[in-house]
PDB file of N, CA, C and O in Angstrom:
ATOM      1  N   MET A1263      93.712 -29.749  37.157  1.00 72.00           N
ATOM      2  CA  MET A1263      94.516 -31.114  38.530  1.00 72.00           C
ATOM      3  C   MET A1263      94.898 -32.206  36.955  1.00 72.00           C
ATOM      4  O   MET A1263      95.964 -32.740  36.759  1.00 72.00           O
ATOM      5  N   SER A1264      94.525 -32.206  35.744  1.00 84.00           N
ATOM      6  CA  SER A1264      94.920 -33.114  34.412  1.00 84.00           C
ATOM      7  C   SER A1264      96.241 -33.381  34.021  1.00 84.00           C
ATOM      8  O   SER A1264      96.967 -34.109  34.026  1.00 84.00           O
ATOM      9  N   ASN A1265      96.545 -31.836  34.175  1.00 94.00           N
ATOM     10  CA  ASN A1265      98.360 -31.699  33.617  1.00 94.00           C
ATOM     11  C   ASN A1265      99.226 -32.344  34.603  1.00 94.00           C
ATOM     12  O   ASN A1265     100.620 -32.940  34.772  1.00 94.00           O
ATOM     13  N   VAL A1266      98.770 -32.292  36.155  1.00 94.00           N
ATOM     14  CA  VAL A1266      99.261 -32.845  37.455  1.00 94.00           C
ATOM     15  C   VAL A1266      99.392 -34.175  37.049  1.00 94.00           C
ATOM     16  O   VAL A1266     100.531 -34.881  37.198  1.00 94.00           O
ATOM     17  N   ILE A1267      98.145 -34.853  37.176  1.00 95.00           N
ATOM     18  CA  ILE A1267      98.133 -36.521  36.502  1.00 95.00           C
ATOM     19  C   ILE A1267      98.681 -37.068  35.456  1.00 95.00           C
ATOM     20  O   ILE A1267     100.052 -37.231  35.675  1.00 95.00           O
ATOM     21  N   GLU A1268      98.913 -36.218  34.473  1.00 96.00           N
ATOM     22  CA  GLU A1268      99.578 -36.354  33.356  1.00 96.00           C
ATOM     23  C   GLU A1268     101.053 -36.544  33.550  1.00 96.00           C
ATOM     24  O   GLU A1268     102.140 -37.102  33.212  1.00 96.00           O
ATOM     25  N   SER A1269     101.780 -35.842  34.487  1.00 97.00           N
ATOM     26  CA  SER A1269     102.853 -35.721  34.643  1.00 97.00           C
ATOM     27  C   SER A1269     103.279 -35.868  35.719  1.00 97.00           C
ATOM     28  O   SER A1269     104.640 -37.052  35.357  1.00 97.00           O
ATOM     29  N   ALA A1270     102.630 -37.125  36.283  1.00 97.00           N
ATOM     30  CA  ALA A1270     103.009 -37.903  37.291  1.00 97.00           C
ATOM     31  C   ALA A1270     102.947 -39.409  36.257  1.00 97.00           C
ATOM     32  O   ALA A1270     104.002 -40.054  37.212  1.00 97.00           O
ATOM     33  N   ILE A1271     101.798 -39.571  35.870  1.00 97.00           N
ATOM     34  CA  ILE A1271     102.246 -41.054  35.214  1.00 97.00           C
ATOM     35  C   ILE A1271     103.406 -41.013  34.155  1.00 97.00           C
ATOM     36  O   ILE A1271     103.728 -41.806  34.270  1.00 97.00           O
ATOM     37  N   SER A1272     103.644 -40.034  33.448  1.00 97.00           N
ATOM     38  CA  SER A1272     104.739 -39.618  32.690  1.00 97.00           C
ATOM     39  C   SER A1272     106.331 -39.926  33.242  1.00 97.00           C
ATOM     40  O   SER A1272     106.924 -40.932  32.836  1.00 97.00           O
ATOM     41  N   TRP A1273     106.720 -39.585  34.488  1.00 96.00           N
ATOM     42  CA  TRP A1273     107.554 -39.411  35.393  1.00 96.00           C
ATOM     43  C   TRP A1273     107.393 -41.101  35.562  1.00 96.00           C
ATOM     44  O   TRP A1273     108.410 -41.825  35.477  1.00 96.00           O
ATOM     45  N   ALA A1274     106.535 -41.877  35.924  1.00 96.00           N
ATOM     46  CA  ALA A1274     105.915 -42.994  36.584  1.00 96.00           C
ATOM     47  C   ALA A1274     106.454 -44.278  35.316  1.00 96.00           C
ATOM     48  O   ALA A1274     107.300 -45.158  35.412  1.00 96.00           O
ATOM     49  N   LEU A1275     106.248 -44.273  34.667  1.00 96.00           N
ATOM     50  CA  LEU A1275     106.120 -44.394  33.283  1.00 96.00           C
ATOM     51  C   LEU A1275     107.874 -44.130  33.246  1.00 96.00           C
ATOM     52  O   LEU A1275     108.249 -45.612  32.505  1.00 96.00           O
ATOM     53  N   ALA A1276     108.212 -43.636  32.882  1.00 96.00           N
ATOM     54  CA  ALA A1276     110.036 -43.167  32.501  1.00 96.00           C
ATOM     55  C   ALA A1276     110.491 -44.102  34.023  1.00 96.00           C
ATOM     56  O   ALA A1276     111.717 -44.947  33.414  1.00 96.00           O
ATOM     57  N   ILE A1277     110.315 -44.137  34.869  1.00 95.00           N
ATOM     58  CA  ILE A1277     111.112 -44.621  35.987  1.00 95.00           C
ATOM     59  C   ILE A1277     111.051 -45.866  35.524  1.00 95.00           C
ATOM     60  O   ILE A1277     112.133 -47.268  35.900  1.00 95.00           O
ATOM     61  N   ALA A1278     109.451 -46.437  35.317  1.00 94.00           N
ATOM     62  CA  ALA A1278     109.083 -47.952  35.500  1.00 94.00           C
ATOM     63  C   ALA A1278     110.134 -48.687  33.856  1.00 94.00           C
ATOM     64  O   ALA A1278     110.549 -49.624  34.225  1.00 94.00           O
ATOM     65  N   ASN A1279     110.537 -47.559  32.950  1.00 96.00           N
ATOM     66  CA  ASN A1279     111.007 -48.075  31.750  1.00 96.00           C
ATOM     67  C   ASN A1279     112.665 -48.010  31.891  1.00 96.00           C
ATOM     68  O   ASN A1279     113.175 -48.246  31.192  1.00 96.00           O
ATOM     69  N   ASP A1280     113.041 -47.856  33.156  1.00 94.00           N
ATOM     70  CA  ASP A1280     114.126 -47.376  33.136  1.00 94.00           C
ATOM     71  C   ASP A1280     114.998 -48.319  34.687  1.00 94.00           C
ATOM     72  O   ASP A1280     114.427 -48.431  35.165  1.00 94.00           O
ATOM     73  N   ASP A1281     115.976 -49.443  33.515  1.00 92.00           N
ATOM     74  CA  ASP A1281     116.110 -50.552  34.644  1.00 92.00           C
ATOM     75  C   ASP A1281     117.450 -50.072  35.592  1.00 92.00           C
ATOM     76  O   ASP A1281     117.782 -51.058  36.384  1.00 92.00           O
ATOM     77  N   SER A1282     117.551 -49.052  35.827  1.00 91.00           N
ATOM     78  CA  SER A1282     118.381 -47.985  36.764  1.00 91.00           C
ATOM     79  C   SER A1282     117.574 -48.304  38.021  1.00 91.00           C
ATOM     80  O   SER A1282     118.240 -47.996  38.915  1.00 91.00           O
ATOM     81  N   HIS A1283     116.735 -48.307  37.539  1.00 90.00           N
ATOM     82  CA  HIS A1283     115.490 -48.133  39.162  1.00 90.00           C
ATOM     83  C   HIS A1283     114.779 -49.910  39.230  1.00 90.00           C
ATOM     84  O   HIS A1283     114.855 -50.438  38.652  1.00 90.00           O
ATOM     85  N   GLY A1284     114.717 -49.978  40.835  1.00 89.00           N
ATOM     86  CA  GLY A1284     113.920 -51.133  41.457  1.00 89.00           C
ATOM     87  C   GLY A1284     113.103 -50.778  42.236  1.00 89.00           C
ATOM     88  O   GLY A1284     113.235 -49.580  42.760  1.00 89.00           O
ATOM     89  N   TYR A1285     113.003 -52.421  43.049  1.00 90.00           N
ATOM     90  CA  TYR A1285     111.900 -52.148  44.157  1.00 90.00           C
ATOM     91  C   TYR A1285     112.963 -52.040  45.361  1.00 90.00           C
ATOM     92  O   TYR A1285     113.713 -52.862  45.556  1.00 90.00           O
ATOM     93  N   SER A1286     112.343 -51.399  46.482  1.00 87.00           N
ATOM     94  CA  SER A1286     112.897 -51.497  48.090  1.00 87.00           C
ATOM     95  C   SER A1286     112.754 -51.044  48.826  1.00 87.00           C
ATOM     96  O   SER A1286     111.287 -50.145  48.864  1.00 87.00           O
ATOM     97  N   GLN A1287     111.839 -51.786  49.820  1.00 86.00           N
ATOM     98  CA  GLN A1287     111.537 -50.941  51.082  1.00 86.00           C
ATOM     99  C   GLN A1287     111.932 -50.684  52.122  1.00 86.00           C
ATOM    100  O   GLN A1287     112.074 -50.330  53.012  1.00 86.00           O
ATOM    101  N   ASP A1288     113.533 -50.844  51.848  1.00 83.00           N
ATOM    102  CA  ASP A1288     114.397 -49.250  52.864  1.00 83.00           C
ATOM    103  C   ASP A1288     114.233 -48.738  53.025  1.00 83.00           C
ATOM    104  O   ASP A1288     114.367 -47.623  51.940  1.00 83.00           O
ATOM    105  N   ALA A1289     114.237 -48.062  54.192  1.00 71.00           N
ATOM    106  CA  ALA A1289     113.446 -46.700  54.416  1.00 71.00           C
ATOM    107  C   ALA A1289     114.300 -45.407  53.674  1.00 71.00           C
ATOM    108  O   ALA A1289     114.487 -44.427  53.424  1.00 71.00           O
ATOM    109  N   ASN A1290     115.313 -46.192  53.815  1.00 72.00           N
ATOM    110  CA  ASN A1290     117.153 -45.249  53.173  1.00 72.00           C
ATOM    111  C   ASN A1290     117.246 -45.280  51.438  1.00 72.00           C
ATOM    112  O   ASN A1290     117.890 -44.609  51.251  1.00 72.00           O
ATOM    113  N   LYS A1291     116.436 -46.168  51.082  1.00 74.00           N
ATOM    114  CA  LYS A1291     116.684 -46.329  49.801  1.00 74.00           C
ATOM    115  C   LYS A1291     115.506 -45.678  48.959  1.00 74.00           C
ATOM    116  O   LYS A1291     115.365 -45.125  47.809  1.00 74.00           O
ATOM    117  N   ARG A1292     114.040 -45.737  49.692  1.00 74.00           N
ATOM    118  CA  ARG A1292     112.905 -45.412  48.979  1.00 74.00           C
ATOM    119  C   ARG A1292     112.968 -44.439  48.447  1.00 74.00           C
ATOM    120  O   ARG A1292     111.680 -43.834  47.348  1.00 74.00           O
ATOM    121  N   PHE A1293     113.307 -43.821  49.341  1.00 77.00           N
ATOM    122  CA  PHE A1293     113.015 -41.874  48.805  1.00 77.00           C
ATOM    123  C   PHE A1293     114.003 -41.641  48.304  1.00 77.00           C
ATOM    124  O   PHE A1293     114.597 -40.214  47.813  1.00 77.00           O
ATOM    125  N   ALA A1294     115.301 -42.214  47.347  1.00 78.00           N
ATOM    126  CA  ALA A1294     116.264 -41.976  47.476  1.00 78.00           C
ATOM    127  C   ALA A1294     116.531 -41.187  46.150  1.00 78.00           C
ATOM    128  O   ALA A1294     117.520 -40.617  44.835  1.00 78.00           O
ATOM    129  N   GLY A1295     114.880 -41.741  45.273  1.00 79.00           N
ATOM    130  CA  GLY A1295     115.040 -41.642  43.519  1.00 79.00           C
ATOM    131  C   GLY A1295     115.808 -42.751  42.498  1.00 79.00           C
ATOM    132  O   GLY A1295     115.996 -42.298  41.653  1.00 79.00           O
ATOM    133  N   VAL A1296     116.106 -43.954  43.546  1.00 84.00           N
ATOM    134  CA  VAL A1296     116.611 -45.272  43.169  1.00 84.00           C
ATOM    135  C   VAL A1296     115.822 -46.036  42.585  1.00 84.00           C
ATOM    136  O   VAL A1296     115.379 -46.884  41.278  1.00 84.00           O
ATOM    137  N   ASP A1297     115.680 -46.461  43.805  1.00 91.00           N
ATOM    138  CA  ASP A1297     114.570 -47.768  44.173  1.00 91.00           C
ATOM    139  C   ASP A1297     113.262 -46.932  45.079  1.00 91.00           C
ATOM    140  O   ASP A1297     113.557 -46.185  45.295  1.00 91.00           O
ATOM    141  N   TYR A1298     112.461 -47.852  44.841  1.00 93.00           N
ATOM    142  CA  TYR A1298     111.033 -47.248  45.460  1.00 93.00           C
ATOM    143  C   TYR A1298     110.456 -48.590  45.691  1.00 93.00           C
ATOM    144  O   TYR A1298     110.731 -49.796  45.081  1.00 93.00           O
ATOM    145  N   ASP A1299     109.366 -48.342  46.854  1.00 92.00           N
ATOM    146  CA  ASP A1299     107.902 -49.508  47.167  1.00 92.00           C
ATOM    147  C   ASP A1299     106.701 -49.023  46.457  1.00 92.00           C
ATOM    148  O   ASP A1299     106.801 -48.083  45.781  1.00 92.00           O
ATOM    149  N   CYS A1300     106.064 -49.143  46.525  1.00 92.00           N
ATOM    150  CA  CYS A1300     104.843 -49.174  45.843  1.00 92.00           C
ATOM    151  C   CYS A1300     104.567 -47.828  46.648  1.00 92.00           C
ATOM    152  O   CYS A1300     103.429 -46.810  45.520  1.00 92.00           O
ATOM    153  N   SER A1301     104.012 -47.633  47.725  1.00 93.00           N
ATOM    154  CA  SER A1301     103.930 -45.930  48.276  1.00 93.00           C
ATOM    155  C   SER A1301     104.780 -45.240  47.839  1.00 93.00           C
ATOM    156  O   SER A1301     104.103 -43.817  47.133  1.00 93.00           O
ATOM    157  N   SER A1302     105.837 -45.198  48.210  1.00 93.00           N
ATOM    158  CA  SER A1302     106.974 -44.204  47.407  1.00 93.00           C
ATOM    159  C   SER A1302     107.143 -43.659  46.047  1.00 93.00           C
ATOM    160  O   SER A1302     107.308 -42.725  45.567  1.00 93.00           O
ATOM    161  N   PHE A1303     106.437 -44.547  45.176  1.00 94.00           N
ATOM    162  CA  PHE A1303     107.047 -44.559  43.585  1.00 94.00           C
ATOM    163  C   PHE A1303     105.348 -43.615  43.837  1.00 94.00           C
ATOM    164  O   PHE A1303     106.020 -42.833  42.590  1.00 94.00           O
ATOM    165  N   VAL A1304     104.175 -43.861  43.758  1.00 96.00           N
ATOM    166  CA  VAL A1304     103.003 -42.813  43.606  1.00 96.00           C
ATOM    167  C   VAL A1304     103.266 -41.677  44.197  1.00 96.00           C
ATOM    168  O   VAL A1304     103.167 -40.275  43.903  1.00 96.00           O
ATOM    169  N   ILE A1305     103.880 -41.634  45.280  1.00 96.00           N
ATOM    170  CA  ILE A1305     104.059 -40.227  46.526  1.00 96.00           C
ATOM    171  C   ILE A1305     104.987 -39.681  45.591  1.00 96.00           C
ATOM    172  O   ILE A1305     104.515 -38.372  45.289  1.00 96.00           O
ATOM    173  N   SER A1306     106.191 -40.132  44.999  1.00 95.00           N
ATOM    174  CA  SER A1306     107.111 -39.418  44.187  1.00 95.00           C
ATOM    175  C   SER A1306     106.400 -38.789  42.951  1.00 95.00           C
ATOM    176  O   SER A1306     107.044 -37.875  42.514  1.00 95.00           O
ATOM    177  N   ALA A1307     105.900 -39.741  42.663  1.00 96.00           N
ATOM    178  CA  ALA A1307     105.495 -39.172  41.319  1.00 96.00           C
ATOM    179  C   ALA A1307     104.567 -38.003  40.909  1.00 96.00           C
ATOM    180  O   ALA A1307     104.575 -36.962  40.241  1.00 96.00           O
ATOM    181  N   TYR A1308     103.763 -37.603  42.171  1.00 97.00           N
ATOM    182  CA  TYR A1308     103.004 -36.596  42.257  1.00 97.00           C
ATOM    183  C   TYR A1308     104.112 -35.520  43.115  1.00 97.00           C
ATOM    184  O   TYR A1308     103.584 -34.666  42.702  1.00 97.00           O
ATOM    185  N   LYS A1309     104.991 -35.823  44.171  1.00 96.00           N
ATOM    186  CA  LYS A1309     105.265 -35.180  44.103  1.00 96.00           C
ATOM    187  C   LYS A1309     106.637 -33.978  42.830  1.00 96.00           C
ATOM    188  O   LYS A1309     106.452 -32.940  42.666  1.00 96.00           O
ATOM    189  N   GLN A1310     106.479 -35.160  42.116  1.00 96.00           N
ATOM    190  CA  GLN A1310     107.380 -34.421  40.958  1.00 96.00           C
ATOM    191  C   GLN A1310     106.362 -33.502  40.186  1.00 96.00           C
ATOM    192  O   GLN A1310     107.106 -33.102  39.143  1.00 96.00           O
ATOM    193  N   ALA A1311     105.556 -33.938  40.174  1.00 97.00           N
ATOM    194  CA  ALA A1311     104.225 -33.582  39.149  1.00 97.00           C
ATOM    195  C   ALA A1311     103.798 -31.926  40.199  1.00 97.00           C
ATOM    196  O   ALA A1311     103.419 -31.632  39.438  1.00 97.00           O
ATOM    197  N   GLY A1312     104.373 -31.899  41.217  1.00 97.00           N
ATOM    198  CA  GLY A1312     103.962 -30.411  41.829  1.00 97.00           C
ATOM    199  C   GLY A1312     103.278 -30.820  43.214  1.00 97.00           C
ATOM    200  O   GLY A1312     102.836 -29.608  43.800  1.00 97.00           O
ATOM    201  N   VAL A1313     102.974 -31.671  43.532  1.00 97.00           N
ATOM    202  CA  VAL A1313     101.866 -31.794  44.824  1.00 97.00           C
ATOM    203  C   VAL A1313     102.669 -31.602  45.874  1.00 97.00           C
ATOM    204  O   VAL A1313     103.479 -32.543  45.775  1.00 97.00           O
ATOM    205  N   PRO A1314     102.424 -30.569  46.643  1.00 98.00           N
ATOM    206  CA  PRO A1314     103.711 -30.855  48.097  1.00 98.00           C
ATOM    207  C   PRO A1314     103.426 -31.432  49.215  1.00 98.00           C
ATOM    208  O   PRO A1314     103.110 -31.548  50.210  1.00 98.00           O
ATOM    209  N   LEU A1315     103.444 -33.015  48.457  1.00 97.00           N
ATOM    210  CA  LEU A1315     102.655 -34.419  49.289  1.00 97.00           C
ATOM    211  C   LEU A1315     104.129 -34.233  50.631  1.00 97.00           C
ATOM    212  O   LEU A1315     105.315 -34.144  50.270  1.00 97.00           O
ATOM    213  N   THR A1316     103.749 -34.667  51.855  1.00 96.00           N
ATOM    214  CA  THR A1316     104.409 -35.422  52.841  1.00 96.00           C
ATOM    215  C   THR A1316     104.569 -36.298  53.697  1.00 96.00           C
ATOM    216  O   THR A1316     105.438 -36.805  54.729  1.00 96.00           O
ATOM    217  N   SER A1317     103.374 -37.161  52.997  1.00 95.00           N
ATOM    218  CA  SER A1317     103.370 -38.746  53.294  1.00 95.00           C
ATOM    219  C   SER A1317     104.579 -39.496  53.191  1.00 95.00           C
ATOM    220  O   SER A1317     105.325 -38.685  52.401  1.00 95.00           O
ATOM    221  N   THR A1318     104.709 -40.874  53.789  1.00 90.00           N
ATOM    222  CA  THR A1318     105.567 -40.939  53.693  1.00 90.00           C
ATOM    223  C   THR A1318     105.765 -42.794  53.604  1.00 90.00           C
ATOM    224  O   THR A1318     106.561 -43.697  53.581  1.00 90.00           O
ATOM    225  N   PHE A1319     104.319 -43.405  53.440  1.00 91.00           N
ATOM    226  CA  PHE A1319     103.634 -44.731  53.313  1.00 91.00           C
ATOM    227  C   PHE A1319     102.654 -44.539  53.147  1.00 91.00           C
ATOM    228  O   PHE A1319     101.688 -43.695  53.545  1.00 91.00           O
ATOM    229  N   THR A1320     102.195 -45.703  52.974  1.00 93.00           N
ATOM    230  CA  THR A1320     100.632 -46.181  52.807  1.00 93.00           C
ATOM    231  C   THR A1320      99.779 -45.739  53.740  1.00 93.00           C
ATOM    232  O   THR A1320      98.702 -45.080  53.604  1.00 93.00           O
ATOM    233  N   GLY A1321     100.197 -46.058  55.303  1.00 94.00           N
ATOM    234  CA  GLY A1321      99.353 -45.527  56.099  1.00 94.00           C
ATOM    235  C   GLY A1321      98.826 -43.753  56.425  1.00 94.00           C
ATOM    236  O   GLY A1321      98.023 -43.631  56.786  1.00 94.00           O
ATOM    237  N   ASN A1322      99.973 -43.107  55.592  1.00 95.00           N
ATOM    238  CA  ASN A1322      99.252 -41.733  55.784  1.00 95.00           C
ATOM    239  C   ASN A1322      99.388 -40.642  54.284  1.00 95.00           C
ATOM    240  O   ASN A1322      99.037 -39.607  53.899  1.00 95.00           O
ATOM    241  N   MET A1323      99.469 -41.616  53.068  1.00 96.00           N
ATOM    242  CA  MET A1323      98.694 -40.891  52.093  1.00 96.00           C
ATOM    243  C   MET A1323      97.618 -40.576  51.855  1.00 96.00           C
ATOM    244  O   MET A1323      97.637 -39.446  51.132  1.00 96.00           O
ATOM    245  N   LYS A1324      96.379 -41.499  52.192  1.00 96.00           N
ATOM    246  CA  LYS A1324      94.607 -41.050  52.122  1.00 96.00           C
ATOM    247  C   LYS A1324      95.143 -39.311  52.940  1.00 96.00           C
ATOM    248  O   LYS A1324      94.483 -38.881  51.638  1.00 96.00           O
ATOM    249  N   GLN A1325      95.246 -38.994  53.649  1.00 97.00           N
ATOM    250  CA  GLN A1325      95.349 -38.003  54.252  1.00 97.00           C
ATOM    251  C   GLN A1325      96.020 -37.238  53.626  1.00 97.00           C
ATOM    252  O   GLN A1325      95.387 -35.722  53.214  1.00 97.00           O
ATOM    253  N   ASP A1326      96.592 -37.400  53.502  1.00 98.00           N
ATOM    254  CA  ASP A1326      98.009 -36.099  52.457  1.00 98.00           C
ATOM    255  C   ASP A1326      97.294 -35.888  51.109  1.00 98.00           C
ATOM    256  O   ASP A1326      97.166 -34.616  50.856  1.00 98.00           O
ATOM    257  N   PHE A1327      96.912 -36.722  50.401  1.00 97.00           N
ATOM    258  CA  PHE A1327      96.379 -36.378  49.210  1.00 97.00           C
ATOM    259  C   PHE A1327      95.545 -35.867  49.269  1.00 97.00           C
ATOM    260  O   PHE A1327      94.785 -34.681  48.339  1.00 97.00           O
ATOM    261  N   LEU A1328      94.264 -36.592  50.543  1.00 97.00           N
ATOM    262  CA  LEU A1328      92.977 -35.547  50.292  1.00 97.00           C
ATOM    263  C   LEU A1328      93.019 -34.269  50.582  1.00 97.00           C
ATOM    264  O   LEU A1328      92.625 -33.149  50.122  1.00 97.00           O
ATOM    265  N   ALA A1329      93.973 -34.106  51.607  1.00 97.00           N
ATOM    266  CA  ALA A1329      94.572 -32.489  51.943  1.00 97.00           C
ATOM    267  C   ALA A1329      95.132 -31.351  50.612  1.00 97.00           C
ATOM    268  O   ALA A1329      94.734 -30.272  50.588  1.00 97.00           O
ATOM    269  N   HIS A1330      95.547 -32.307  49.735  1.00 96.00           N
ATOM    270  CA  HIS A1330      96.055 -31.719  48.378  1.00 96.00           C
ATOM    271  C   HIS A1330      95.195 -31.449  47.167  1.00 96.00           C
ATOM    272  O   HIS A1330      95.519 -31.278  46.013  1.00 96.00           O
ATOM    273  N   GLY A1331      94.053 -31.436  47.234  1.00 94.00           N
ATOM    274  CA  GLY A1331      93.067 -31.768  46.299  1.00 94.00           C
ATOM    275  C   GLY A1331      92.548 -32.939  45.408  1.00 94.00           C
ATOM    276  O   GLY A1331      91.647 -33.003  44.789  1.00 94.00           O
ATOM    277  N   PHE A1332      92.762 -34.162  46.213  1.00 94.00           N
ATOM    278  CA  PHE A1332      92.332 -35.405  45.783  1.00 94.00           C
ATOM    279  C   PHE A1332      91.171 -36.043  46.170  1.00 94.00           C
ATOM    280  O   PHE A1332      90.734 -35.067  47.723  1.00 94.00           O
ATOM    281  N   VAL A1333      90.527 -36.269  45.758  1.00 94.00           N
ATOM    282  CA  VAL A1333      89.110 -36.801  46.158  1.00 94.00           C
ATOM    283  C   VAL A1333      88.379 -38.110  46.222  1.00 94.00           C
ATOM    284  O   VAL A1333      89.128 -38.987  45.144  1.00 94.00           O
ATOM    285  N   GLU A1334      87.818 -38.701  46.858  1.00 94.00           N
ATOM    286  CA  GLU A1334      87.520 -40.173  47.077  1.00 94.00           C
ATOM    287  C   GLU A1334      86.396 -40.297  45.916  1.00 94.00           C
ATOM    288  O   GLU A1334      85.791 -39.939  45.991  1.00 94.00           O
ATOM    289  N   VAL A1335      86.720 -41.503  45.250  1.00 93.00           N
ATOM    290  CA  VAL A1335      85.568 -41.750  44.401  1.00 93.00           C
ATOM    291  C   VAL A1335      85.709 -43.277  44.455  1.00 93.00           C
ATOM    292  O   VAL A1335      86.017 -44.369  44.878  1.00 93.00           O
ATOM    293  N   PRO A1336      83.901 -43.858  44.054  1.00 93.00           N
ATOM    294  CA  PRO A1336      83.663 -45.289  43.772  1.00 93.00           C
ATOM    295  C   PRO A1336      84.625 -46.401  43.288  1.00 93.00           C
ATOM    296  O   PRO A1336      85.245 -45.765  42.290  1.00 93.00           O
ATOM    297  N   LEU A1337      85.207 -47.209  43.517  1.00 92.00           N
ATOM    298  CA  LEU A1337      86.593 -47.879  42.701  1.00 92.00           C
ATOM    299  C   LEU A1337      85.727 -48.376  41.728  1.00 92.00           C
ATOM    300  O   LEU A1337      86.465 -47.976  40.426  1.00 92.00           O
ATOM    301  N   LYS A1338      84.780 -48.176  40.854  1.00 93.00           N
ATOM    302  CA  LYS A1338      83.800 -48.664  39.728  1.00 93.00           C
ATOM    303  C   LYS A1338      84.159 -47.624  39.263  1.00 93.00           C
ATOM    304  O   LYS A1338      84.125 -47.395  37.639  1.00 93.00           O
ATOM    305  N   ASP A1339      84.345 -46.187  39.575  1.00 93.00           N
ATOM    306  CA  ASP A1339      84.312 -44.727  39.060  1.00 93.00           C
ATOM    307  C   ASP A1339      85.700 -44.408  38.651  1.00 93.00           C
ATOM    308  O   ASP A1339      86.155 -43.549  38.432  1.00 93.00           O
ATOM    309  N   LYS A1340      86.947 -45.382  38.787  1.00 92.00           N
ATOM    310  CA  LYS A1340      88.264 -45.335  38.648  1.00 92.00           C
ATOM    311  C   LYS A1340      88.708 -44.479  37.186  1.00 92.00           C
ATOM    312  O   LYS A1340      88.245 -44.764  36.312  1.00 92.00           O
ATOM    313  N   GLN A1341      89.899 -43.951  37.155  1.00 91.00           N
ATOM    314  CA  GLN A1341      90.018 -43.132  36.074  1.00 91.00           C
ATOM    315  C   GLN A1341      92.069 -43.134  36.002  1.00 91.00           C
ATOM    316  O   GLN A1341      91.985 -43.361  37.057  1.00 91.00           O
ATOM    317  N   ARG A1342      92.869 -42.883  34.871  1.00 90.00           N
ATOM    318  CA  ARG A1342      93.610 -42.832  34.602  1.00 90.00           C
ATOM    319  C   ARG A1342      94.515 -41.849  35.817  1.00 90.00           C
ATOM    320  O   ARG A1342      93.914 -40.757  35.550  1.00 90.00           O
ATOM    321  N   GLY A1343      95.353 -42.178  36.576  1.00 90.00           N
ATOM    322  CA  GLY A1343      95.914 -41.658  37.212  1.00 90.00           C
ATOM    323  C   GLY A1343      95.410 -41.274  38.786  1.00 90.00           C
ATOM    324  O   GLY A1343      96.083 -41.008  39.496  1.00 90.00           O
ATOM    325  N   ASP A1344      94.293 -42.408  39.529  1.00 92.00           N
ATOM    326  CA  ASP A1344      93.491 -42.445  40.443  1.00 92.00           C
ATOM    327  C   ASP A1344      94.892 -42.678  40.989  1.00 92.00           C
ATOM    328  O   ASP A1344      95.780 -44.095  40.659  1.00 92.00           O
ATOM    329  N   VAL A1345      94.838 -42.708  42.378  1.00 93.00           N
ATOM    330  CA  VAL A1345      95.579 -43.658  43.606  1.00 93.00           C
ATOM    331  C   VAL A1345      95.003 -44.604  44.254  1.00 93.00           C
ATOM    332  O   VAL A1345      93.614 -44.072  45.265  1.00 93.00           O
ATOM    333  N   LEU A1346      95.077 -45.829  43.754  1.00 91.00           N
ATOM    334  CA  LEU A1346      94.300 -46.659  44.720  1.00 91.00           C
ATOM    335  C   LEU A1346      95.226 -47.091  46.206  1.00 91.00           C
ATOM    336  O   LEU A1346      96.067 -47.708  46.137  1.00 91.00           O
ATOM    337  N   LEU A1347      94.175 -47.143  47.099  1.00 87.00           N
ATOM    338  CA  LEU A1347      95.212 -47.183  48.481  1.00 87.00           C
ATOM    339  C   LEU A1347      93.882 -48.394  49.012  1.00 87.00           C
ATOM    340  O   LEU A1347      92.506 -48.710  49.287  1.00 87.00           O
TER     341      LEU A1347
END
């Protein structure tokens, strides 16, 4: 899983450092590969890293991530690449 996490982080950093990307909550834009809101950014990062997620907003992320091998951990134990919901 560590290579998936690092791949997701690398993608997220590249997008964050690219001024052609921005923030949008418009449903037509958030998964179009240009602009993202918080949840679509995290979902897209992990999808790009090979996790076959189907979630589309914060409300269905937890179930989707858990179904794909992620586990709940106490906040005090957070690590690089964790998804905080």
